């Protein structure tokens, strides 16, 4: 039997009793549900930093299983299993983890959702991925440069709480300290995120303390929708494991008309050493066009240019994506 990490065991000791008091004692009449979904993405192109033209997966192809069972009184049990794979060769993306994307189980109810397992960090899903108009996909994505390589996308052995009320969404996640490769560190990864939508406006904020004593990242963004247009701005700041000071600025806009959408964006980021000299820098420009052939299938073309890349500053891709 797998034991919970010690930092999760104590807070969860009272959960079964609390749920027993909150939930109705009679069995729920509703049936459980299972949904199969995902996406497949393939195209041709080359990323920044590489001269090789190749078949590329621009959006992280995946197979997702979602299940939920009503428990009564507004409560339900839920799980998500997400497998990531490379469609060009048919192999899994992570040679170790089959459910590399997500592997979570928990409960949802009137007071929010509590999920345990391998899952996205709060700052990533509510702020860092929201502000990038490409959502981290294709060669033109701005998310990586905006985050500066400090934060994590997902963590294992984690507990996450989500709460939604009207246009407000907030979440907090914490995980056991990782001992895996570059993610290894003495600290328990802690992340918090929120976004609030009201009318044409959305604001988002994220905070992340990944694993080491020095690394921290804060993200703030605002999105304004004006008819067919979206105007986006984001700022990030923090420190790296080497105690470098990191700052970045993101500016972007989208124009959706009919079946097509144009995306344009720029991000500038810089990490300075403790002595003030520059360790790394990005000046990335992205331009893309997405054309929906149906509700689930789209074609895309993107160009990217990083003026501070050490080699092969241009990236390009042309692809097809199907969501199911």
PDB file of C-alpha atoms in Angstrom:
ATOM      1  CA  UNK A   1       0.000   0.000   0.000  1.00  0.00           C
ATOM      2  CA  UNK A   2       1.397   3.407  -1.015  1.00  0.00           C
ATOM      3  CA  UNK A   3       1.700   5.843   1.858  1.00  0.00           C
ATOM      4  CA  UNK A   4       0.803   9.506   1.517  1.00  0.00           C
ATOM      5  CA  UNK A   5       3.666  11.982   1.878  1.00  0.00           C
ATOM      6  CA  UNK A   6       3.944  12.986   5.518  1.00  0.00           C
ATOM      7  CA  UNK A   7       3.010  16.594   4.832  1.00  0.00           C
ATOM      8  CA  UNK A   8      -0.309  15.464   3.324  1.00  0.00           C
ATOM      9  CA  UNK A   9      -1.174  12.827   5.894  1.00  0.00           C
ATOM     10  CA  UNK A  10      -1.808  15.146   8.841  1.00  0.00           C
ATOM     11  CA  UNK A  11      -4.138  17.611   7.073  1.00  0.00           C
ATOM     12  CA  UNK A  12      -6.120  14.773   5.520  1.00  0.00           C
ATOM     13  CA  UNK A  13      -6.765  12.761   8.689  1.00  0.00           C
ATOM     14  CA  UNK A  14      -9.973  14.669   9.354  1.00  0.00           C
ATOM     15  CA  UNK A  15     -11.226  14.605   5.755  1.00  0.00           C
ATOM     16  CA  UNK A  16     -13.097  11.249   5.860  1.00  0.00           C
ATOM     17  CA  UNK A  17     -14.944  12.269   9.037  1.00  0.00           C
ATOM     18  CA  UNK A  18     -15.772  15.706   7.654  1.00  0.00           C
ATOM     19  CA  UNK A  19     -17.098  14.235   4.441  1.00  0.00           C
ATOM     20  CA  UNK A  20     -19.145  11.692   6.358  1.00  0.00           C
ATOM     21  CA  UNK A  21     -20.827  14.519   8.251  1.00  0.00           C
ATOM     22  CA  UNK A  22     -21.414  16.680   5.177  1.00  0.00           C
ATOM     23  CA  UNK A  23     -22.597  14.035   2.726  1.00  0.00           C
ATOM     24  CA  UNK A  24     -26.057  12.432   2.860  1.00  0.00           C
ATOM     25  CA  UNK A  25     -26.175   8.957   4.334  1.00  0.00           C
ATOM     26  CA  UNK A  26     -28.372   7.499   1.589  1.00  0.00           C
ATOM     27  CA  UNK A  27     -26.725   6.347  -1.678  1.00  0.00           C
ATOM     28  CA  UNK A  28     -27.015   8.742  -4.634  1.00  0.00           C
ATOM     29  CA  UNK A  29     -29.330   7.720  -7.427  1.00  0.00           C
ATOM     30  CA  UNK A  30     -27.387   9.392 -10.239  1.00  0.00           C
ATOM     31  CA  UNK A  31     -25.083   7.324 -12.437  1.00  0.00           C
ATOM     32  CA  UNK A  32     -21.337   7.839 -12.740  1.00  0.00           C
ATOM     33  CA  UNK A  33     -19.910   9.128 -16.025  1.00  0.00           C
ATOM     34  CA  UNK A  34     -16.753   8.489 -18.034  1.00  0.00           C
ATOM     35  CA  UNK A  35     -15.578  10.845 -20.775  1.00  0.00           C
ATOM     36  CA  UNK A  36     -12.811  10.077 -23.264  1.00  0.00           C
ATOM     37  CA  UNK A  37     -11.186  13.060 -24.937  1.00  0.00           C
ATOM     38  CA  UNK A  38      -7.915  14.534 -26.096  1.00  0.00           C
ATOM     39  CA  UNK A  39      -6.166  15.949 -29.117  1.00  0.00           C
ATOM     40  CA  UNK A  40      -3.822  14.917 -31.928  1.00  0.00           C
ATOM     41  CA  UNK A  41      -1.514  17.512 -33.470  1.00  0.00           C
ATOM     42  CA  UNK A  42       0.997  17.096 -36.286  1.00  0.00           C
ATOM     43  CA  UNK A  43       2.741  19.482 -38.649  1.00  0.00           C
ATOM     44  CA  UNK A  44       5.993  20.319 -40.371  1.00  0.00           C
ATOM     45  CA  UNK A  45       8.468  23.013 -39.413  1.00  0.00           C
ATOM     46  CA  UNK A  46      11.470  23.838 -37.271  1.00  0.00           C
ATOM     47  CA  UNK A  47      11.765  25.329 -33.775  1.00  0.00           C
ATOM     48  CA  UNK A  48      13.979  28.252 -32.803  1.00  0.00           C
ATOM     49  CA  UNK A  49      17.488  27.002 -32.087  1.00  0.00           C
ATOM     50  CA  UNK A  50      17.368  24.151 -34.602  1.00  0.00           C
ATOM     51  CA  UNK A  51      18.207  23.988 -38.312  1.00  0.00           C
ATOM     52  CA  UNK A  52      16.420  20.650 -38.765  1.00  0.00           C
ATOM     53  CA  UNK A  53      13.082  20.704 -40.551  1.00  0.00           C
ATOM     54  CA  UNK A  54      10.956  17.992 -38.974  1.00  0.00           C
ATOM     55  CA  UNK A  55       7.546  16.519 -38.327  1.00  0.00           C
ATOM     56  CA  UNK A  56       6.361  18.255 -35.158  1.00  0.00           C
ATOM     57  CA  UNK A  57       3.706  17.939 -32.467  1.00  0.00           C
ATOM     58  CA  UNK A  58       2.874  21.572 -31.804  1.00  0.00           C
ATOM     59  CA  UNK A  59       0.261  21.200 -29.064  1.00  0.00           C
ATOM     60  CA  UNK A  60       1.112  18.191 -26.900  1.00  0.00           C
ATOM     61  CA  UNK A  61      -1.006  15.327 -28.247  1.00  0.00           C
ATOM     62  CA  UNK A  62      -2.881  13.544 -25.470  1.00  0.00           C
ATOM     63  CA  UNK A  63      -5.528  11.014 -24.498  1.00  0.00           C
ATOM     64  CA  UNK A  64      -7.650  11.988 -21.486  1.00  0.00           C
ATOM     65  CA  UNK A  65     -10.038   9.994 -19.327  1.00  0.00           C
ATOM     66  CA  UNK A  66     -12.381  11.901 -17.004  1.00  0.00           C
ATOM     67  CA  UNK A  67     -14.745  10.269 -14.559  1.00  0.00           C
ATOM     68  CA  UNK A  68     -17.245  11.642 -12.078  1.00  0.00           C
ATOM     69  CA  UNK A  69     -19.784  10.085  -9.729  1.00  0.00           C
ATOM     70  CA  UNK A  70     -22.419  12.169  -7.908  1.00  0.00           C
ATOM     71  CA  UNK A  71     -22.435  11.492  -4.181  1.00  0.00           C
ATOM     72  CA  UNK A  72     -25.466  13.618  -3.319  1.00  0.00           C
ATOM     73  CA  UNK A  73     -25.780  16.958  -1.594  1.00  0.00           C
ATOM     74  CA  UNK A  74     -23.848  18.693  -4.367  1.00  0.00           C
ATOM     75  CA  UNK A  75     -20.782  16.487  -3.862  1.00  0.00           C
ATOM     76  CA  UNK A  76     -19.086  14.225  -6.396  1.00  0.00           C
ATOM     77  CA  UNK A  77     -16.008  12.031  -6.683  1.00  0.00           C
ATOM     78  CA  UNK A  78     -13.837  12.716  -9.727  1.00  0.00           C
ATOM     79  CA  UNK A  79     -10.656  11.596 -11.437  1.00  0.00           C
ATOM     80  CA  UNK A  80      -8.560  12.664 -14.439  1.00  0.00           C
ATOM     81  CA  UNK A  81      -5.987  10.517 -16.239  1.00  0.00           C
ATOM     82  CA  UNK A  82      -4.022  12.141 -19.069  1.00  0.00           C
ATOM     83  CA  UNK A  83      -1.583  10.279 -21.305  1.00  0.00           C
ATOM     84  CA  UNK A  84       0.847  12.224 -23.496  1.00  0.00           C
ATOM     85  CA  UNK A  85       2.201  10.683 -26.701  1.00  0.00           C
ATOM     86  CA  UNK A  86       4.159  11.512 -29.868  1.00  0.00           C
ATOM     87  CA  UNK A  87       1.835  10.830 -32.815  1.00  0.00           C
ATOM     88  CA  UNK A  88       4.615  10.895 -35.415  1.00  0.00           C
ATOM     89  CA  UNK A  89       6.212   7.744 -33.953  1.00  0.00           C
ATOM     90  CA  UNK A  90       3.433   6.391 -31.709  1.00  0.00           C
ATOM     91  CA  UNK A  91       5.451   6.373 -28.486  1.00  0.00           C
ATOM     92  CA  UNK A  92       4.663   7.955 -25.118  1.00  0.00           C
ATOM     93  CA  UNK A  93       6.253  11.353 -24.459  1.00  0.00           C
ATOM     94  CA  UNK A  94       7.666  10.409 -21.060  1.00  0.00           C
ATOM     95  CA  UNK A  95       9.440   7.024 -21.112  1.00  0.00           C
ATOM     96  CA  UNK A  96       8.766   6.561 -17.378  1.00  0.00           C
ATOM     97  CA  UNK A  97       5.278   7.961 -16.741  1.00  0.00           C
ATOM     98  CA  UNK A  98       2.379   6.638 -18.809  1.00  0.00           C
ATOM     99  CA  UNK A  99      -0.022   9.203 -17.279  1.00  0.00           C
ATOM    100  CA  UNK A 100       2.456  12.025 -17.702  1.00  0.00           C
ATOM    101  CA  UNK A 101      -0.118  14.798 -18.183  1.00  0.00           C
ATOM    102  CA  UNK A 102      -2.289  14.239 -15.114  1.00  0.00           C
ATOM    103  CA  UNK A 103      -3.172  11.489 -12.671  1.00  0.00           C
ATOM    104  CA  UNK A 104      -5.553  12.834 -10.034  1.00  0.00           C
ATOM    105  CA  UNK A 105      -8.406  11.741  -7.794  1.00  0.00           C
ATOM    106  CA  UNK A 106     -10.521  13.834  -5.468  1.00  0.00           C
ATOM    107  CA  UNK A 107     -13.858  15.295  -4.457  1.00  0.00           C
ATOM    108  CA  UNK A 108     -15.820  18.324  -5.637  1.00  0.00           C
ATOM    109  CA  UNK A 109     -18.587  20.081  -3.789  1.00  0.00           C
ATOM    110  CA  UNK A 110     -20.216  23.353  -2.749  1.00  0.00           C
ATOM    111  CA  UNK A 111     -17.003  24.515  -1.065  1.00  0.00           C
ATOM    112  CA  UNK A 112     -14.635  23.785  -3.944  1.00  0.00           C
ATOM    113  CA  UNK A 113     -12.580  20.854  -5.184  1.00  0.00           C
ATOM    114  CA  UNK A 114      -9.774  18.947  -3.468  1.00  0.00           C
ATOM    115  CA  UNK A 115      -7.640  16.841  -5.831  1.00  0.00           C
ATOM    116  CA  UNK A 116      -4.595  14.643  -5.093  1.00  0.00           C
ATOM    117  CA  UNK A 117      -1.942  13.215  -7.398  1.00  0.00           C
ATOM    118  CA  UNK A 118       0.085  14.472 -10.353  1.00  0.00           C
ATOM    119  CA  UNK A 119      -1.472  17.676 -11.651  1.00  0.00           C
ATOM    120  CA  UNK A 120      -0.942  21.189 -12.977  1.00  0.00           C
ATOM    121  CA  UNK A 121       0.275  23.856 -10.579  1.00  0.00           C
ATOM    122  CA  UNK A 122      -2.204  26.564  -9.573  1.00  0.00           C
ATOM    123  CA  UNK A 123      -0.145  29.420 -11.041  1.00  0.00           C
ATOM    124  CA  UNK A 124       0.249  27.609 -14.358  1.00  0.00           C
ATOM    125  CA  UNK A 125      -3.409  26.856 -15.018  1.00  0.00           C
ATOM    126  CA  UNK A 126      -4.906  30.132 -13.725  1.00  0.00           C
ATOM    127  CA  UNK A 127      -2.272  32.670 -14.824  1.00  0.00           C
ATOM    128  CA  UNK A 128       0.813  31.542 -16.751  1.00  0.00           C
ATOM    129  CA  UNK A 129      -1.036  29.575 -19.434  1.00  0.00           C
ATOM    130  CA  UNK A 130      -3.994  31.972 -19.644  1.00  0.00           C
ATOM    131  CA  UNK A 131      -2.020  35.080 -20.625  1.00  0.00           C
ATOM    132  CA  UNK A 132      -0.184  33.452 -23.545  1.00  0.00           C
ATOM    133  CA  UNK A 133      -2.594  33.632 -26.538  1.00  0.00           C
ATOM    134  CA  UNK A 134      -0.985  30.467 -27.933  1.00  0.00           C
ATOM    135  CA  UNK A 135      -1.463  28.645 -24.618  1.00  0.00           C
ATOM    136  CA  UNK A 136       2.079  27.287 -24.831  1.00  0.00           C
ATOM    137  CA  UNK A 137       1.459  25.641 -28.229  1.00  0.00           C
ATOM    138  CA  UNK A 138       3.441  25.868 -31.513  1.00  0.00           C
ATOM    139  CA  UNK A 139       6.805  27.506 -32.206  1.00  0.00           C
ATOM    140  CA  UNK A 140       5.302  30.964 -31.600  1.00  0.00           C
ATOM    141  CA  UNK A 141       4.277  30.357 -27.970  1.00  0.00           C
ATOM    142  CA  UNK A 142       5.317  33.066 -25.507  1.00  0.00           C
ATOM    143  CA  UNK A 143       4.793  31.178 -22.257  1.00  0.00           C
ATOM    144  CA  UNK A 144       8.282  29.679 -21.859  1.00  0.00           C
ATOM    145  CA  UNK A 145      10.128  32.975 -22.276  1.00  0.00           C
ATOM    146  CA  UNK A 146       7.612  34.736 -20.017  1.00  0.00           C
ATOM    147  CA  UNK A 147       8.219  32.223 -17.202  1.00  0.00           C
ATOM    148  CA  UNK A 148      12.008  32.318 -17.567  1.00  0.00           C
ATOM    149  CA  UNK A 149      12.485  28.615 -16.904  1.00  0.00           C
ATOM    150  CA  UNK A 150      11.761  29.116 -13.194  1.00  0.00           C
ATOM    151  CA  UNK A 151       8.313  27.637 -12.685  1.00  0.00           C
ATOM    152  CA  UNK A 152       6.888  24.159 -13.206  1.00  0.00           C
ATOM    153  CA  UNK A 153       3.950  23.099 -15.323  1.00  0.00           C
ATOM    154  CA  UNK A 154       2.899  20.177 -13.110  1.00  0.00           C
ATOM    155  CA  UNK A 155       4.021  18.399  -9.949  1.00  0.00           C
ATOM    156  CA  UNK A 156       3.678  14.874  -8.573  1.00  0.00           C
ATOM    157  CA  UNK A 157       2.587  13.817  -5.068  1.00  0.00           C
ATOM    158  CA  UNK A 158       0.530  16.985  -4.804  1.00  0.00           C
ATOM    159  CA  UNK A 159      -2.608  18.322  -3.185  1.00  0.00           C
ATOM    160  CA  UNK A 160      -4.603  21.094  -4.879  1.00  0.00           C
ATOM    161  CA  UNK A 161      -7.646  23.059  -3.761  1.00  0.00           C
ATOM    162  CA  UNK A 162      -9.809  25.005  -6.275  1.00  0.00           C
ATOM    163  CA  UNK A 163     -12.660  27.395  -5.582  1.00  0.00           C
ATOM    164  CA  UNK A 164     -14.949  29.146  -8.085  1.00  0.00           C
ATOM    165  CA  UNK A 165     -17.518  31.826  -7.391  1.00  0.00           C
ATOM    166  CA  UNK A 166     -19.021  33.835 -10.218  1.00  0.00           C
ATOM    167  CA  UNK A 167     -16.144  35.216 -12.277  1.00  0.00           C
ATOM    168  CA  UNK A 168     -13.561  34.419  -9.600  1.00  0.00           C
ATOM    169  CA  UNK A 169     -11.356  31.332  -9.770  1.00  0.00           C
ATOM    170  CA  UNK A 170      -8.605  30.641  -7.248  1.00  0.00           C
ATOM    171  CA  UNK A 171      -6.400  27.673  -6.437  1.00  0.00           C
ATOM    172  CA  UNK A 172      -3.549  26.622  -4.161  1.00  0.00           C
ATOM    173  CA  UNK A 173      -1.324  23.593  -4.710  1.00  0.00           C
ATOM    174  CA  UNK A 174       1.477  22.018  -2.689  1.00  0.00           C
ATOM    175  CA  UNK A 175       3.563  18.927  -3.353  1.00  0.00           C
ATOM    176  CA  UNK A 176       6.146  16.720  -1.734  1.00  0.00           C
ATOM    177  CA  UNK A 177       9.758  17.754  -2.388  1.00  0.00           C
ATOM    178  CA  UNK A 178      10.930  16.109  -5.612  1.00  0.00           C
ATOM    179  CA  UNK A 179      14.101  14.039  -5.880  1.00  0.00           C
ATOM    180  CA  UNK A 180      13.950  13.729  -9.680  1.00  0.00           C
ATOM    181  CA  UNK A 181      16.753  15.176 -11.801  1.00  0.00           C
ATOM    182  CA  UNK A 182      16.606  18.932 -12.392  1.00  0.00           C
ATOM    183  CA  UNK A 183      13.390  19.188 -10.352  1.00  0.00           C
ATOM    184  CA  UNK A 184      15.107  17.930  -7.199  1.00  0.00           C
ATOM    185  CA  UNK A 185      15.183  20.377  -4.320  1.00  0.00           C
ATOM    186  CA  UNK A 186      14.689  20.659  -0.573  1.00  0.00           C
ATOM    187  CA  UNK A 187      11.490  22.740  -0.712  1.00  0.00           C
ATOM    188  CA  UNK A 188       7.944  21.503  -1.162  1.00  0.00           C
ATOM    189  CA  UNK A 189       6.687  23.134  -4.401  1.00  0.00           C
ATOM    190  CA  UNK A 190       4.038  25.698  -3.484  1.00  0.00           C
ATOM    191  CA  UNK A 191       1.869  27.516  -6.002  1.00  0.00           C
ATOM    192  CA  UNK A 192      -1.131  29.854  -5.904  1.00  0.00           C
ATOM    193  CA  UNK A 193      -3.151  31.376  -8.697  1.00  0.00           C
ATOM    194  CA  UNK A 194      -6.306  33.338  -9.323  1.00  0.00           C
ATOM    195  CA  UNK A 195      -8.126  35.031 -12.153  1.00  0.00           C
ATOM    196  CA  UNK A 196     -11.219  37.191 -12.200  1.00  0.00           C
ATOM    197  CA  UNK A 197     -13.403  37.904 -15.222  1.00  0.00           C
ATOM    198  CA  UNK A 198     -15.911  40.749 -15.297  1.00  0.00           C
ATOM    199  CA  UNK A 199     -17.460  41.965 -18.532  1.00  0.00           C
ATOM    200  CA  UNK A 200     -14.732  42.356 -21.186  1.00  0.00           C
ATOM    201  CA  UNK A 201     -11.921  42.288 -18.611  1.00  0.00           C
ATOM    202  CA  UNK A 202      -9.920  39.496 -17.001  1.00  0.00           C
ATOM    203  CA  UNK A 203      -7.063  39.856 -14.542  1.00  0.00           C
ATOM    204  CA  UNK A 204      -4.787  36.987 -13.513  1.00  0.00           C
ATOM    205  CA  UNK A 205      -2.102  36.518 -10.879  1.00  0.00           C
ATOM    206  CA  UNK A 206       0.214  33.630 -10.040  1.00  0.00           C
ATOM    207  CA  UNK A 207       2.869  32.908  -7.419  1.00  0.00           C
ATOM    208  CA  UNK A 208       5.195  29.921  -7.436  1.00  0.00           C
ATOM    209  CA  UNK A 209       7.928  28.627  -5.140  1.00  0.00           C
ATOM    210  CA  UNK A 210       9.226  25.636  -7.145  1.00  0.00           C
ATOM    211  CA  UNK A 211      11.756  23.653  -5.083  1.00  0.00           C
ATOM    212  CA  UNK A 212      14.903  25.533  -4.151  1.00  0.00           C
ATOM    213  CA  UNK A 213      15.633  28.108  -1.422  1.00  0.00           C
ATOM    214  CA  UNK A 214      16.102  30.980  -3.889  1.00  0.00           C
ATOM    215  CA  UNK A 215      13.748  30.382  -6.819  1.00  0.00           C
ATOM    216  CA  UNK A 216      10.479  32.306  -6.896  1.00  0.00           C
ATOM    217  CA  UNK A 217       8.242  33.539  -9.704  1.00  0.00           C
ATOM    218  CA  UNK A 218       5.337  35.989  -9.775  1.00  0.00           C
ATOM    219  CA  UNK A 219       3.093  36.535 -12.812  1.00  0.00           C
ATOM    220  CA  UNK A 220       0.441  39.187 -13.389  1.00  0.00           C
ATOM    221  CA  UNK A 221      -1.654  39.690 -16.498  1.00  0.00           C
ATOM    222  CA  UNK A 222      -4.661  41.513 -17.896  1.00  0.00           C
ATOM    223  CA  UNK A 223      -6.851  40.662 -20.903  1.00  0.00           C
ATOM    224  CA  UNK A 224      -9.393  43.001 -22.493  1.00  0.00           C
ATOM    225  CA  UNK A 225     -11.891  41.756 -25.080  1.00  0.00           C
ATOM    226  CA  UNK A 226     -13.223  44.323 -27.513  1.00  0.00           C
ATOM    227  CA  UNK A 227     -15.510  42.721 -30.078  1.00  0.00           C
ATOM    228  CA  UNK A 228     -13.353  40.582 -32.375  1.00  0.00           C
ATOM    229  CA  UNK A 229     -10.145  41.700 -30.661  1.00  0.00           C
ATOM    230  CA  UNK A 230      -8.328  40.698 -27.466  1.00  0.00           C
ATOM    231  CA  UNK A 231      -5.570  42.862 -26.001  1.00  0.00           C
ATOM    232  CA  UNK A 232      -3.184  41.154 -23.591  1.00  0.00           C
ATOM    233  CA  UNK A 233      -0.387  42.325 -21.287  1.00  0.00           C
ATOM    234  CA  UNK A 234       1.634  40.393 -18.732  1.00  0.00           C
ATOM    235  CA  UNK A 235       4.536  40.993 -16.362  1.00  0.00           C
ATOM    236  CA  UNK A 236       6.687  38.437 -14.544  1.00  0.00           C
ATOM    237  CA  UNK A 237       9.415  38.825 -11.951  1.00  0.00           C
ATOM    238  CA  UNK A 238      11.371  36.593  -9.620  1.00  0.00           C
ATOM    239  CA  UNK A 239      14.685  34.923  -8.813  1.00  0.00           C
ATOM    240  CA  UNK A 240      16.361  31.751 -10.084  1.00  0.00           C
ATOM    241  CA  UNK A 241      18.183  28.969  -8.241  1.00  0.00           C
ATOM    242  CA  UNK A 242      21.434  30.864  -8.927  1.00  0.00           C
ATOM    243  CA  UNK A 243      19.964  33.983  -7.270  1.00  0.00           C
ATOM    244  CA  UNK A 244      19.674  35.737 -10.643  1.00  0.00           C
ATOM    245  CA  UNK A 245      17.012  38.448 -10.878  1.00  0.00           C
ATOM    246  CA  UNK A 246      14.497  37.727 -13.645  1.00  0.00           C
ATOM    247  CA  UNK A 247      12.081  40.181 -15.294  1.00  0.00           C
ATOM    248  CA  UNK A 248       9.866  39.810 -18.365  1.00  0.00           C
ATOM    249  CA  UNK A 249       7.127  41.689 -20.211  1.00  0.00           C
ATOM    250  CA  UNK A 250       4.536  40.159 -22.557  1.00  0.00           C
ATOM    251  CA  UNK A 251       2.336  42.061 -25.041  1.00  0.00           C
ATOM    252  CA  UNK A 252      -0.094  40.363 -27.420  1.00  0.00           C
ATOM    253  CA  UNK A 253      -3.300  40.728 -29.422  1.00  0.00           C
ATOM    254  CA  UNK A 254      -5.695  38.418 -31.253  1.00  0.00           C
ATOM    255  CA  UNK A 255      -8.271  39.054 -33.962  1.00  0.00           C
ATOM    256  CA  UNK A 256     -10.981  36.449 -34.533  1.00  0.00           C
ATOM    257  CA  UNK A 257     -13.270  36.732 -37.531  1.00  0.00           C
ATOM    258  CA  UNK A 258     -15.394  33.959 -38.987  1.00  0.00           C
ATOM    259  CA  UNK A 259     -13.479  30.680 -38.943  1.00  0.00           C
ATOM    260  CA  UNK A 260     -10.074  32.349 -38.648  1.00  0.00           C
ATOM    261  CA  UNK A 261      -7.991  33.930 -35.886  1.00  0.00           C
ATOM    262  CA  UNK A 262      -4.794  35.967 -36.141  1.00  0.00           C
ATOM    263  CA  UNK A 263      -2.411  36.048 -33.180  1.00  0.00           C
ATOM    264  CA  UNK A 264       0.533  38.376 -32.673  1.00  0.00           C
ATOM    265  CA  UNK A 265       2.702  38.726 -29.598  1.00  0.00           C
ATOM    266  CA  UNK A 266       6.053  39.783 -28.170  1.00  0.00           C
ATOM    267  CA  UNK A 267       7.865  38.868 -24.983  1.00  0.00           C
ATOM    268  CA  UNK A 268      11.103  40.246 -23.631  1.00  0.00           C
ATOM    269  CA  UNK A 269      12.829  38.609 -20.691  1.00  0.00           C
ATOM    270  CA  UNK A 270      16.197  38.940 -18.965  1.00  0.00           C
ATOM    271  CA  UNK A 271      17.992  37.206 -16.099  1.00  0.00           C
ATOM    272  CA  UNK A 272      20.762  39.192 -14.400  1.00  0.00           C
ATOM    273  CA  UNK A 273      23.485  37.677 -12.230  1.00  0.00           C
ATOM    274  CA  UNK A 274      24.004  38.958  -8.685  1.00  0.00           C
ATOM    275  CA  UNK A 275      26.798  41.205 -10.027  1.00  0.00           C
ATOM    276  CA  UNK A 276      24.380  42.830 -12.507  1.00  0.00           C
ATOM    277  CA  UNK A 277      25.658  41.205 -15.711  1.00  0.00           C
ATOM    278  CA  UNK A 278      23.233  39.439 -18.060  1.00  0.00           C
ATOM    279  CA  UNK A 279      23.107  35.660 -17.876  1.00  0.00           C
ATOM    280  CA  UNK A 280      20.306  35.038 -20.405  1.00  0.00           C
ATOM    281  CA  UNK A 281      17.903  37.088 -22.503  1.00  0.00           C
ATOM    282  CA  UNK A 282      14.943  36.659 -24.871  1.00  0.00           C
ATOM    283  CA  UNK A 283      13.370  39.028 -27.405  1.00  0.00           C
ATOM    284  CA  UNK A 284      10.718  36.798 -28.970  1.00  0.00           C
ATOM    285  CA  UNK A 285       8.157  37.813 -31.591  1.00  0.00           C
ATOM    286  CA  UNK A 286       5.342  35.492 -32.674  1.00  0.00           C
ATOM    287  CA  UNK A 287       2.802  35.674 -35.498  1.00  0.00           C
ATOM    288  CA  UNK A 288       0.205  33.017 -36.234  1.00  0.00           C
ATOM    289  CA  UNK A 289      -2.993  32.212 -38.119  1.00  0.00           C
ATOM    290  CA  UNK A 290      -5.497  29.545 -37.022  1.00  0.00           C
ATOM    291  CA  UNK A 291      -8.320  28.419 -39.312  1.00  0.00           C
ATOM    292  CA  UNK A 292     -11.117  26.217 -37.962  1.00  0.00           C
ATOM    293  CA  UNK A 293     -12.307  23.611 -40.457  1.00  0.00           C
ATOM    294  CA  UNK A 294     -14.923  22.504 -37.900  1.00  0.00           C
ATOM    295  CA  UNK A 295     -15.566  22.815 -34.167  1.00  0.00           C
ATOM    296  CA  UNK A 296     -12.849  20.239 -33.490  1.00  0.00           C
ATOM    297  CA  UNK A 297     -10.385  20.453 -36.380  1.00  0.00           C
ATOM    298  CA  UNK A 298      -8.136  23.356 -37.320  1.00  0.00           C
ATOM    299  CA  UNK A 299      -5.182  24.298 -39.502  1.00  0.00           C
ATOM    300  CA  UNK A 300      -2.460  26.639 -38.245  1.00  0.00           C
ATOM    301  CA  UNK A 301       0.661  28.425 -39.456  1.00  0.00           C
ATOM    302  CA  UNK A 302       3.128  30.284 -37.227  1.00  0.00           C
ATOM    303  CA  UNK A 303       6.321  32.298 -37.479  1.00  0.00           C
ATOM    304  CA  UNK A 304       8.626  33.102 -34.560  1.00  0.00           C
ATOM    305  CA  UNK A 305      11.823  35.102 -34.180  1.00  0.00           C
ATOM    306  CA  UNK A 306      14.018  35.476 -31.102  1.00  0.00           C
ATOM    307  CA  UNK A 307      16.492  38.308 -31.608  1.00  0.00           C
ATOM    308  CA  UNK A 308      18.578  37.094 -28.658  1.00  0.00           C
ATOM    309  CA  UNK A 309      18.819  33.421 -29.648  1.00  0.00           C
ATOM    310  CA  UNK A 310      22.409  32.231 -29.999  1.00  0.00           C
ATOM    311  CA  UNK A 311      21.682  30.323 -33.219  1.00  0.00           C
ATOM    312  CA  UNK A 312      18.806  29.713 -35.631  1.00  0.00           C
ATOM    313  CA  UNK A 313      16.730  32.642 -34.479  1.00  0.00           C
ATOM    314  CA  UNK A 314      13.699  31.819 -36.632  1.00  0.00           C
ATOM    315  CA  UNK A 315      11.055  29.161 -36.132  1.00  0.00           C
ATOM    316  CA  UNK A 316       8.186  28.118 -38.392  1.00  0.00           C
ATOM    317  CA  UNK A 317       5.415  25.528 -38.399  1.00  0.00           C
ATOM    318  CA  UNK A 318       2.393  24.490 -40.444  1.00  0.00           C
ATOM    319  CA  UNK A 319       0.096  21.941 -38.818  1.00  0.00           C
ATOM    320  CA  UNK A 320      -3.234  20.217 -38.396  1.00  0.00           C
ATOM    321  CA  UNK A 321      -4.953  19.619 -35.056  1.00  0.00           C
ATOM    322  CA  UNK A 322      -8.008  17.524 -34.168  1.00  0.00           C
ATOM    323  CA  UNK A 323      -9.700  17.645 -30.767  1.00  0.00           C
ATOM    324  CA  UNK A 324     -11.973  14.836 -29.647  1.00  0.00           C
TER     325      UNK A 324
END
